[in-house]
Short mmCIF file of C-alpha atoms in Angstrom, two decimals:
data_model
loop_
_atom_site.label_atom_id
_atom_site.label_comp_id
_atom_site.label_asym_id
_atom_site.label_seq_id
_atom_site.Cartn_x
_atom_site.Cartn_y
_atom_site.Cartn_z
CA MET A 120 115.88 61.74 106.54
CA LEU A 121 114.69 62.05 102.97
CA PHE A 122 116.86 63.41 100.19
CA ALA A 123 115.92 64.32 96.64
CA PHE A 124 118.43 63.88 93.83
CA LEU A 125 117.75 66.39 91.04
CA CYS A 126 119.77 65.10 88.10
CA THR A 127 120.14 66.79 84.73
CA ASP A 128 121.51 64.83 81.76
CA LYS A 129 124.28 66.15 79.59
CA PRO A 130 122.98 67.49 76.27
CA GLY A 131 122.69 64.83 73.59
CA ALA A 132 123.07 61.97 76.07
CA LEU A 133 119.82 60.10 75.44
CA GLN A 134 121.58 57.05 73.98
CA LEU A 135 123.95 56.92 76.96
CA ARG A 136 120.88 56.97 79.23
CA LEU A 137 119.17 54.20 77.25
CA ASP A 138 122.31 52.06 77.23
CA ASN A 139 122.63 52.26 81.02
CA ARG A 140 118.92 52.18 81.93
CA PRO A 141 118.68 48.45 82.75
CA ALA A 142 121.58 48.70 85.23
CA HIS A 143 120.12 51.90 86.69
CA ILE A 144 116.71 50.27 87.24
CA GLU A 145 118.33 47.25 88.92
CA PHE A 146 120.37 49.58 91.12
CA LEU A 147 117.21 51.40 92.20
CA LYS A 148 115.42 48.13 92.93
CA GLY A 149 118.39 47.11 95.05
CA LEU A 150 117.91 50.11 97.33
CA GLY A 151 114.88 48.36 98.83
CA ASP A 152 112.79 50.37 101.26
CA SER A 153 115.27 53.27 101.29
CA LEU A 154 114.04 54.22 97.81
CA LYS A 155 110.85 56.27 98.15
CA ALA A 156 110.29 57.43 94.55
CA ALA A 157 112.13 57.71 91.26
CA GLY A 158 111.51 58.62 87.66
CA PRO A 159 112.85 60.55 84.70
CA PHE A 160 112.40 64.19 83.87
CA LEU A 161 111.24 64.69 80.29
CA ASP A 162 112.27 67.29 77.75
CA ASP A 163 109.84 69.20 75.51
CA ASP A 164 109.82 66.29 73.03
CA GLY A 165 108.95 63.74 75.73
CA ASN A 166 112.44 62.21 75.85
CA MET A 167 114.10 61.36 79.16
CA ALA A 168 116.49 64.16 80.10
CA GLY A 169 117.18 63.79 83.81
CA SER A 170 116.14 62.00 86.97
CA LEU A 171 114.36 62.62 90.23
CA VAL A 172 115.27 60.09 92.92
CA ILE A 173 114.09 60.31 96.52
CA VAL A 174 115.85 58.19 99.13
CA ASP A 175 115.86 57.77 102.88
CA ALA A 176 119.44 58.14 104.13
CA ALA A 177 121.10 58.81 107.49
CA ASP A 178 122.58 62.11 106.31
CA LYS A 179 123.68 64.01 103.22
CA ALA A 180 126.98 62.12 103.02
CA ALA A 181 125.09 58.80 102.93
CA ALA A 182 122.76 60.19 100.25
CA GLN A 183 125.78 61.32 98.23
CA ALA A 184 127.27 57.83 98.49
CA ILE A 185 124.04 56.38 97.05
CA ALA A 186 124.03 58.91 94.22
CA ASP A 187 127.67 58.14 93.41
CA ARG A 188 126.90 54.40 93.04
CA ASP A 189 124.14 54.95 90.47
CA PRO A 190 125.15 53.43 87.10
CA TYR A 191 124.02 56.63 85.39
CA ALA A 192 126.48 58.64 87.50
CA LYS A 193 129.25 56.11 86.87
CA ALA A 194 128.59 56.33 83.10
CA GLY A 195 128.96 60.12 83.18
CA LEU A 196 125.36 60.78 82.11
CA PHE A 197 124.68 63.76 84.34
CA ALA A 198 125.68 67.36 83.72
CA SER A 199 124.64 68.11 87.30
CA VAL A 200 123.29 66.42 90.40
CA GLU A 201 121.82 68.44 93.24
CA ILE A 202 121.10 66.63 96.50
CA ARG A 203 118.63 68.35 98.78
CA ALA A 204 117.02 67.37 102.07
CA TRP A 205 113.30 66.97 101.53
CA ASN A 206 110.21 66.84 103.77
CA TRP A 207 107.40 64.72 102.34
CA ALA A 208 104.56 66.78 103.82
CA VAL A 209 101.57 65.85 101.64
CA LYS A 210 100.32 62.38 100.66
CA ASN A 211 103.15 60.63 102.44
CA PRO A 212 101.91 57.04 102.91
CA GLU A 213 104.28 56.58 105.84
CA ALA A 214 103.10 59.67 107.76
CA LYS A 215 101.41 59.07 111.08
#
């Protein structure tokens, strides 16, 4: 089942994001085929201000465990993280 992580950075945390970005990218790469998509949300000035991560996980608890291991989460970057089940209905390259 697919889950979307909707992550919002704490205000004024751009440097914290930048400092932890290399570890975050490596973490995402390490998810292998369970990672379906990922990228930053941008603020009005074009600066990274959050994240959208979509993963394939057995259930919401497994998705939460993935989110909790993210270096950004461990660094305390996020003001909030919402995890929602998601159905990739359009332009899903894995759809039959």
